[in-house]
Short mmCIF file of C-alpha atoms in Angstrom, two decimals:
data_model
loop_
_atom_site.label_atom_id
_atom_site.label_comp_id
_atom_site.label_asym_id
_atom_site.label_seq_id
_atom_site.Cartn_x
_atom_site.Cartn_y
_atom_site.Cartn_z
CA MET A 1177 -5.51 -58.28 -14.85
CA GLY A 1178 -6.25 -58.32 -18.59
CA GLU A 1179 -9.91 -58.47 -19.59
CA LYS A 1180 -9.57 -62.09 -20.78
CA GLY A 1181 -7.91 -63.29 -17.58
CA LYS A 1182 -4.46 -64.63 -16.84
CA VAL A 1183 -2.58 -67.36 -18.71
CA CYS A 1184 0.94 -68.78 -18.55
CA VAL A 1185 3.18 -69.50 -21.54
CA THR A 1186 6.17 -71.74 -20.84
CA GLY A 1187 9.32 -71.15 -22.87
CA ALA A 1188 7.95 -67.72 -23.76
CA GLY A 1189 11.04 -66.58 -25.66
CA GLY A 1190 10.85 -69.33 -28.29
CA TYR A 1191 9.83 -68.96 -31.93
CA VAL A 1192 6.21 -70.11 -31.65
CA ALA A 1193 5.80 -68.98 -28.04
CA SER A 1194 6.84 -65.39 -28.82
CA TRP A 1195 4.12 -65.08 -31.45
CA LEU A 1196 1.64 -66.65 -29.05
CA VAL A 1197 2.54 -64.13 -26.33
CA LYS A 1198 2.12 -61.31 -28.85
CA LEU A 1199 -1.31 -62.65 -29.88
CA LEU A 1200 -2.48 -63.16 -26.29
CA LEU A 1201 -1.50 -59.62 -25.31
CA SER A 1202 -3.33 -58.22 -28.34
CA LYS A 1203 -6.46 -60.14 -27.31
CA GLY A 1204 -6.51 -58.69 -23.80
CA TYR A 1205 -4.90 -61.47 -21.77
CA THR A 1206 -2.49 -61.00 -18.90
CA VAL A 1207 0.46 -63.31 -19.56
CA HIS A 1208 2.96 -65.02 -17.29
CA GLY A 1209 5.94 -66.00 -19.40
CA THR A 1210 8.48 -68.52 -18.15
CA LEU A 1211 12.15 -68.27 -19.17
CA ARG A 1212 15.36 -69.82 -17.93
CA ASP A 1213 16.90 -66.33 -17.86
CA PRO A 1214 14.57 -63.32 -18.25
CA GLN A 1215 17.61 -61.01 -18.25
CA ASN A 1216 19.21 -62.65 -21.29
CA GLU A 1217 19.32 -60.27 -24.25
CA LYS A 1218 17.82 -62.93 -26.53
CA ASN A 1219 14.52 -62.49 -24.63
CA ALA A 1220 14.49 -58.69 -24.87
CA HIS A 1221 11.93 -58.74 -27.69
CA LEU A 1222 9.19 -59.87 -25.33
CA MET A 1223 8.99 -56.69 -23.26
CA LYS A 1224 8.91 -54.65 -26.50
CA LEU A 1225 5.61 -56.22 -27.54
CA GLU A 1226 2.51 -54.03 -27.46
CA LYS A 1227 0.86 -54.09 -23.99
CA ALA A 1228 3.81 -56.01 -22.54
CA SER A 1229 4.67 -53.34 -19.99
CA GLU A 1230 1.20 -53.61 -18.44
CA ASN A 1231 0.20 -57.23 -19.04
CA LEU A 1232 3.32 -59.38 -19.36
CA LYS A 1233 5.24 -60.70 -16.36
CA LEU A 1234 8.35 -62.82 -16.89
CA PHE A 1235 9.36 -65.56 -14.46
CA LYS A 1236 12.75 -67.22 -14.07
CA VAL A 1237 11.86 -70.90 -14.35
CA ASP A 1238 13.57 -74.20 -15.01
CA LEU A 1239 10.92 -76.70 -16.11
CA LEU A 1240 12.73 -79.37 -14.11
CA ASP A 1241 12.35 -77.25 -10.95
CA TYR A 1242 8.76 -77.79 -9.85
CA ASN A 1243 8.68 -74.98 -7.27
CA SER A 1244 9.75 -72.26 -9.70
CA LEU A 1245 7.24 -73.55 -12.24
CA SER A 1246 4.41 -73.64 -9.71
CA ALA A 1247 5.02 -69.97 -8.81
CA ALA A 1248 4.51 -68.93 -12.45
CA ILE A 1249 1.36 -71.01 -12.95
CA THR A 1250 -0.46 -70.28 -9.69
CA GLY A 1251 -3.39 -67.92 -10.32
CA CYS A 1252 -3.60 -68.61 -14.05
CA ASN A 1253 -6.78 -69.76 -15.77
CA GLY A 1254 -4.93 -71.48 -18.59
CA VAL A 1255 -1.45 -72.63 -19.55
CA PHE A 1256 0.24 -73.03 -22.91
CA HIS A 1257 3.16 -75.45 -22.66
CA CYS A 1258 5.50 -74.44 -25.48
CA ILE A 1259 8.23 -76.94 -24.68
CA GLU A 1260 11.44 -74.99 -24.18
CA LEU A 1261 14.58 -76.71 -25.40
CA HIS A 1262 17.77 -76.48 -23.39
CA THR A 1263 21.02 -75.58 -25.17
CA VAL A 1264 22.10 -79.21 -25.57
CA GLN A 1265 18.68 -80.10 -26.94
CA ILE A 1266 18.86 -77.30 -29.52
CA VAL A 1267 22.27 -78.56 -30.64
CA ILE A 1268 20.78 -82.04 -31.12
CA VAL A 1269 17.90 -80.67 -33.21
CA LYS A 1270 20.32 -78.69 -35.39
CA MET A 1271 22.50 -81.79 -35.78
CA HIS A 1272 19.44 -83.64 -37.04
CA TYR A 1273 18.87 -81.04 -39.76
CA ALA A 1274 22.57 -81.20 -40.64
CA GLY A 1275 22.50 -85.00 -40.90
CA LEU A 1276 25.02 -85.45 -38.09
CA LEU A 1277 23.01 -87.44 -35.57
CA LEU A 1278 25.06 -90.58 -36.08
CA LEU A 1279 27.74 -88.77 -34.08
CA VAL A 1280 25.51 -88.45 -31.01
CA ASN A 1281 25.65 -91.02 -28.21
CA PRO A 1282 22.15 -92.51 -27.60
CA ASP A 1283 22.73 -92.40 -23.84
CA CYS A 1284 23.37 -88.66 -24.14
CA ILE A 1285 20.12 -88.33 -26.12
CA GLN A 1286 18.14 -90.09 -23.40
CA VAL A 1287 19.56 -87.93 -20.62
CA GLN A 1288 19.80 -84.57 -22.39
CA LEU A 1289 16.78 -84.59 -24.72
CA ILE A 1290 14.12 -87.17 -23.94
CA GLU A 1291 14.04 -87.31 -20.15
CA PRO A 1292 13.96 -83.50 -19.71
CA ALA A 1293 11.18 -83.17 -22.32
CA VAL A 1294 9.04 -85.76 -20.52
CA LYS A 1295 9.84 -84.60 -16.99
CA GLY A 1296 9.28 -80.94 -17.90
CA THR A 1297 5.89 -81.77 -19.40
CA ILE A 1298 4.81 -83.77 -16.33
CA ASN A 1299 5.97 -80.99 -14.01
CA VAL A 1300 3.89 -78.46 -15.95
CA LEU A 1301 0.79 -80.66 -15.85
CA GLU A 1302 1.18 -81.42 -12.14
CA ALA A 1303 1.54 -77.71 -11.37
CA CYS A 1304 -1.55 -77.00 -13.49
CA SER A 1305 -3.54 -79.65 -11.67
CA GLU A 1306 -2.52 -78.26 -8.29
CA ALA A 1307 -3.42 -74.72 -9.40
CA ASN A 1308 -6.84 -75.79 -10.76
CA VAL A 1309 -6.06 -74.50 -14.24
CA LYS A 1310 -9.12 -74.83 -16.46
CA ARG A 1311 -7.28 -75.91 -19.63
CA VAL A 1312 -3.73 -76.71 -20.72
CA VAL A 1313 -2.67 -76.52 -24.36
CA VAL A 1314 0.45 -78.62 -24.98
CA VAL A 1315 2.49 -77.80 -28.07
CA SER A 1316 3.66 -81.11 -29.49
CA SER A 1317 4.91 -81.60 -33.06
CA GLY A 1318 3.91 -83.09 -36.40
CA LYS A 1319 6.95 -85.30 -35.86
CA ALA A 1320 5.00 -87.03 -33.09
CA VAL A 1321 2.54 -88.02 -35.82
CA SER A 1322 4.39 -88.67 -39.05
CA GLU A 1323 7.18 -91.16 -38.27
CA ASN A 1324 5.09 -94.31 -38.60
CA PRO A 1325 6.21 -96.79 -41.29
CA ASP A 1326 3.20 -99.05 -40.58
CA TRP A 1327 0.62 -96.40 -41.47
CA PRO A 1328 -1.37 -97.63 -44.51
CA LYS A 1329 0.10 -96.42 -47.80
CA GLY A 1330 -1.99 -93.76 -49.49
CA ARG A 1331 -4.00 -92.97 -46.36
CA VAL A 1332 -3.77 -89.38 -45.16
CA MET A 1333 -2.34 -89.18 -41.65
CA ASP A 1334 -4.74 -87.84 -39.03
CA GLU A 1335 -4.79 -87.42 -35.24
CA THR A 1336 -5.02 -91.19 -34.69
CA CYS A 1337 -1.55 -91.67 -36.16
CA TRP A 1338 1.41 -91.71 -33.76
CA SER A 1339 5.09 -91.88 -34.56
CA ASP A 1340 6.53 -95.30 -33.79
CA LYS A 1341 8.99 -94.92 -30.92
CA GLU A 1342 11.07 -97.97 -31.84
CA HIS A 1343 11.27 -96.79 -35.44
CA CYS A 1344 12.53 -93.41 -34.21
CA ARG A 1345 15.17 -95.16 -32.10
CA ARG A 1346 16.31 -97.39 -34.98
CA THR A 1347 16.59 -94.43 -37.36
CA LYS A 1348 18.12 -92.21 -34.65
CA TYR A 1349 15.39 -89.62 -35.15
CA TRP A 1350 15.78 -88.33 -31.61
CA TYR A 1351 13.81 -85.11 -32.03
CA ALA A 1352 10.73 -87.05 -33.20
CA LEU A 1353 11.21 -89.51 -30.35
CA SER A 1354 11.42 -86.77 -27.72
CA LYS A 1355 8.26 -85.08 -29.02
CA THR A 1356 6.40 -88.41 -29.14
CA GLU A 1357 7.47 -89.36 -25.63
CA ALA A 1358 6.51 -85.95 -24.21
CA GLU A 1359 3.09 -85.92 -25.88
CA SER A 1360 2.45 -89.52 -24.81
CA ALA A 1361 3.20 -88.49 -21.23
CA ALA A 1362 0.74 -85.60 -21.53
CA LEU A 1363 -1.95 -87.93 -22.86
CA GLU A 1364 -1.45 -90.43 -20.03
CA PHE A 1365 -1.53 -87.65 -17.43
CA ALA A 1366 -4.81 -86.35 -18.85
CA LYS A 1367 -6.33 -89.84 -18.70
CA THR A 1368 -5.53 -90.29 -15.01
CA SER A 1369 -6.43 -86.78 -13.84
CA ARG A 1370 -9.30 -84.37 -14.29
CA LEU A 1371 -7.09 -81.84 -16.02
CA ASP A 1372 -8.37 -80.63 -19.41
CA VAL A 1373 -5.40 -81.11 -21.76
CA VAL A 1374 -5.51 -80.27 -25.48
CA ARG A 1375 -2.50 -81.08 -27.69
CA VAL A 1376 -1.56 -79.27 -30.89
CA CYS A 1377 0.95 -80.75 -33.36
CA PRO A 1378 2.45 -78.16 -35.73
CA THR A 1379 4.45 -79.39 -38.71
CA PHE A 1380 7.37 -77.48 -40.31
CA VAL A 1381 7.03 -73.92 -38.97
CA LEU A 1382 8.17 -70.92 -41.05
CA GLY A 1383 7.36 -67.21 -41.03
CA PRO A 1384 8.89 -64.07 -39.55
CA MET A 1385 10.90 -64.24 -36.34
CA LEU A 1386 10.29 -62.04 -33.31
CA GLN A 1387 13.29 -63.38 -31.39
CA SER A 1388 16.89 -62.43 -32.21
CA THR A 1389 18.27 -65.98 -32.32
CA THR A 1390 17.67 -68.18 -35.37
CA ASN A 1391 15.48 -71.22 -34.75
CA ALA A 1392 16.08 -74.62 -36.34
CA SER A 1393 13.29 -74.53 -38.95
CA SER A 1394 14.28 -71.07 -40.20
CA LEU A 1395 17.84 -72.34 -40.61
CA VAL A 1396 16.55 -74.93 -43.11
CA LEU A 1397 15.09 -72.20 -45.35
CA ILE A 1398 18.17 -69.99 -44.96
CA LYS A 1399 20.35 -72.93 -45.96
CA LEU A 1400 18.16 -73.51 -49.02
CA LEU A 1401 18.72 -69.92 -50.12
CA LYS A 1402 22.46 -69.75 -49.49
CA GLU A 1403 24.18 -73.10 -49.96
CA GLY A 1404 23.83 -73.83 -53.66
CA ASN A 1405 26.61 -76.38 -53.92
CA GLU A 1406 25.02 -78.72 -51.40
CA GLU A 1407 22.91 -81.58 -52.72
CA GLN A 1408 19.37 -81.64 -51.31
CA GLU A 1409 16.83 -84.45 -51.07
CA ASN A 1410 13.47 -83.76 -52.69
CA ARG A 1411 11.55 -84.47 -49.51
CA LEU A 1412 7.95 -83.54 -48.81
CA LEU A 1413 7.71 -80.43 -46.64
CA LYS A 1414 4.62 -79.83 -44.53
CA ILE A 1415 4.72 -76.08 -43.96
CA ILE A 1416 2.74 -73.95 -41.53
CA ASP A 1417 3.09 -70.26 -40.72
CA VAL A 1418 4.17 -69.45 -37.16
CA ARG A 1419 1.39 -66.85 -36.87
CA ASP A 1420 -1.20 -69.45 -37.87
CA VAL A 1421 0.20 -71.81 -35.22
CA ALA A 1422 -0.34 -69.10 -32.60
CA GLU A 1423 -3.93 -68.68 -33.79
CA ALA A 1424 -4.45 -72.44 -33.58
CA LEU A 1425 -3.17 -72.56 -30.01
CA LEU A 1426 -5.47 -69.74 -28.94
CA LEU A 1427 -8.42 -71.45 -30.66
CA ALA A 1428 -7.61 -74.71 -28.87
CA TYR A 1429 -7.69 -72.80 -25.59
CA GLU A 1430 -10.77 -70.66 -26.16
CA LYS A 1431 -13.13 -73.10 -27.89
CA PRO A 1432 -15.08 -75.08 -25.22
CA GLU A 1433 -15.53 -77.99 -27.63
CA ALA A 1434 -11.80 -78.36 -28.32
CA ASN A 1435 -10.53 -81.74 -27.18
CA GLY A 1436 -7.78 -84.28 -27.63
CA ARG A 1437 -5.26 -83.73 -30.38
CA TYR A 1438 -5.03 -81.38 -33.36
CA ILE A 1439 -2.63 -81.53 -36.31
CA CYS A 1440 -1.65 -78.02 -37.40
CA THR A 1441 -0.42 -77.95 -41.00
CA ALA A 1442 -1.19 -76.08 -44.20
CA HIS A 1443 0.93 -76.68 -47.30
CA MET A 1444 2.32 -80.01 -48.57
CA ILE A 1445 5.07 -79.29 -51.07
CA LYS A 1446 8.13 -81.05 -52.45
CA LEU A 1447 11.41 -79.26 -51.87
CA GLN A 1448 12.03 -78.86 -55.62
CA ASP A 1449 8.64 -77.13 -56.05
CA LEU A 1450 9.40 -74.89 -53.08
CA VAL A 1451 12.69 -73.89 -54.71
CA GLU A 1452 10.85 -73.02 -57.94
CA ILE A 1453 8.45 -70.72 -56.05
CA LEU A 1454 11.34 -69.02 -54.27
CA LYS A 1455 13.26 -68.59 -57.53
CA ARG A 1456 10.28 -66.84 -59.08
CA ILE A 1457 10.11 -64.35 -56.22
CA TYR A 1458 13.82 -64.14 -55.36
CA PRO A 1459 15.75 -65.20 -58.49
CA ASN A 1460 19.26 -64.27 -57.37
CA TYR A 1461 19.90 -66.50 -54.36
CA ASN A 1462 22.27 -69.45 -54.38
CA TYR A 1463 19.80 -72.33 -54.61
CA PRO A 1464 20.77 -76.03 -54.61
CA LYS A 1465 22.31 -77.12 -57.90
CA LYS A 1466 21.03 -80.67 -57.50
CA VAL A 1467 17.93 -82.10 -55.85
CA THR A 1468 17.86 -85.90 -55.52
CA GLN A 1469 14.83 -88.16 -55.39
CA GLY A 1470 13.26 -88.19 -51.92
CA LYS A 1471 11.42 -91.00 -50.20
CA GLU A 1472 7.66 -91.28 -50.56
CA GLU A 1473 5.80 -89.73 -47.63
CA GLU A 1474 2.13 -89.67 -46.71
CA ASN A 1475 0.18 -86.44 -46.56
CA ILE A 1476 -1.06 -85.20 -43.21
CA SER A 1477 -4.40 -83.53 -42.52
CA SER A 1478 -5.49 -80.59 -40.37
CA ASP A 1479 -9.21 -81.15 -41.10
CA LYS A 1480 -10.06 -81.52 -37.41
CA LEU A 1481 -8.48 -78.15 -36.59
CA GLN A 1482 -10.21 -76.47 -39.53
CA LYS A 1483 -13.56 -77.77 -38.31
CA LEU A 1484 -12.82 -75.93 -35.06
CA GLY A 1485 -12.77 -72.69 -37.10
CA TRP A 1486 -9.07 -72.40 -37.93
CA SER A 1487 -7.69 -71.19 -41.26
CA TYR A 1488 -4.24 -70.46 -42.66
CA ARG A 1489 -2.54 -67.95 -44.92
CA PRO A 1490 -1.12 -68.52 -48.43
CA LEU A 1491 2.30 -70.16 -48.73
CA GLU A 1492 3.75 -67.25 -50.70
CA GLU A 1493 2.93 -64.85 -47.89
CA THR A 1494 4.77 -67.06 -45.40
CA LEU A 1495 7.81 -67.37 -47.66
CA VAL A 1496 8.09 -63.65 -48.42
CA ASP A 1497 7.63 -62.66 -44.78
CA SER A 1498 10.25 -65.23 -43.78
CA VAL A 1499 12.85 -64.08 -46.31
CA GLU A 1500 12.25 -60.39 -45.66
CA GLY A 1501 12.71 -61.03 -41.95
CA TYR A 1502 15.97 -62.88 -42.55
CA LYS A 1503 17.21 -59.98 -44.64
CA GLN A 1504 16.36 -57.45 -41.96
CA ALA A 1505 18.20 -59.59 -39.42
CA GLY A 1506 21.29 -59.64 -41.63
CA LEU A 1507 21.03 -63.35 -42.34
CA LEU A 1508 20.84 -62.93 -46.13
CA ASP A 1509 22.21 -60.55 -48.76
CA GLN A 1510 20.61 -57.16 -48.30
CA ASN A 1511 20.48 -56.19 -51.99
CA GLU A 1512 17.97 -58.83 -53.09
CA SER A 1513 14.78 -57.27 -54.52
CA VAL A 1514 11.36 -58.90 -54.49
CA ILE A 1515 9.53 -59.68 -57.70
CA PRO A 1516 5.82 -58.89 -57.09
CA LEU A 1517 3.63 -61.97 -56.74
#
């Protein structure tokens, strides 16, 4: 067993989870990683991580199958629940970013997105309780915080703010609804059990990818670089680096005083300003020709997480590392040179 003990990471092949597994291995943990299909080529990057051959064990698990989940969690001191989206769920998230959610049947959303997210979370927590896990860190989302039209105007959103479920239903923001429902279920479970549950809510996650498949948030940045004829709304982006999210999750696990909920965000920036930064570094990409006025949005604060000892890297570092990674993966033109910052 690794010197720090044994922990489980659910959905280990995902964007955030992969970086968390990498960080845990580097810190001396033994890691149980759950995957729907450990043999799938898209998960091959995990066993290539440093120390993976000695300290990483992959389990074939469906989060809706309690017995398979329990086998992966038994014997672990801690668990990181990085909610793993099924194929249909991923399609729904991508449809949200593409503005196509009006085409999705709400009944399908309930069955394919929301119920599995809630049931999977409860299954994880029940297995953790049975296995006497000392702490569970649940990865929620900033979208479980920010979709609240009744929040006072001009007041920075903090951990007391929750997305309004009915508002999410009315606006068909199904991804935000699923994250809010799943985190609410985790909170209620923690209240009625003795399980130590800490929740972390990352906002818009960018940074280099370890996995071979493109995640939804990276697709937004790729689209910004490549689809210049498409009109974009000048919305407020709340950006956080994937590596800083991994550090936040580890901090939430290791710090005895960690409790409750933590917003994990770093940079508040309008899309137009983000485009200007990217143009300065990478002037030759096909940026949007027109950016329309976006709705007013409240800022969101990670003060509580920073008081725990967390910090984050500069935005430019995240952007450059993201774009360079996309280029290496063949997702962007390969002849684009970087202008030094």
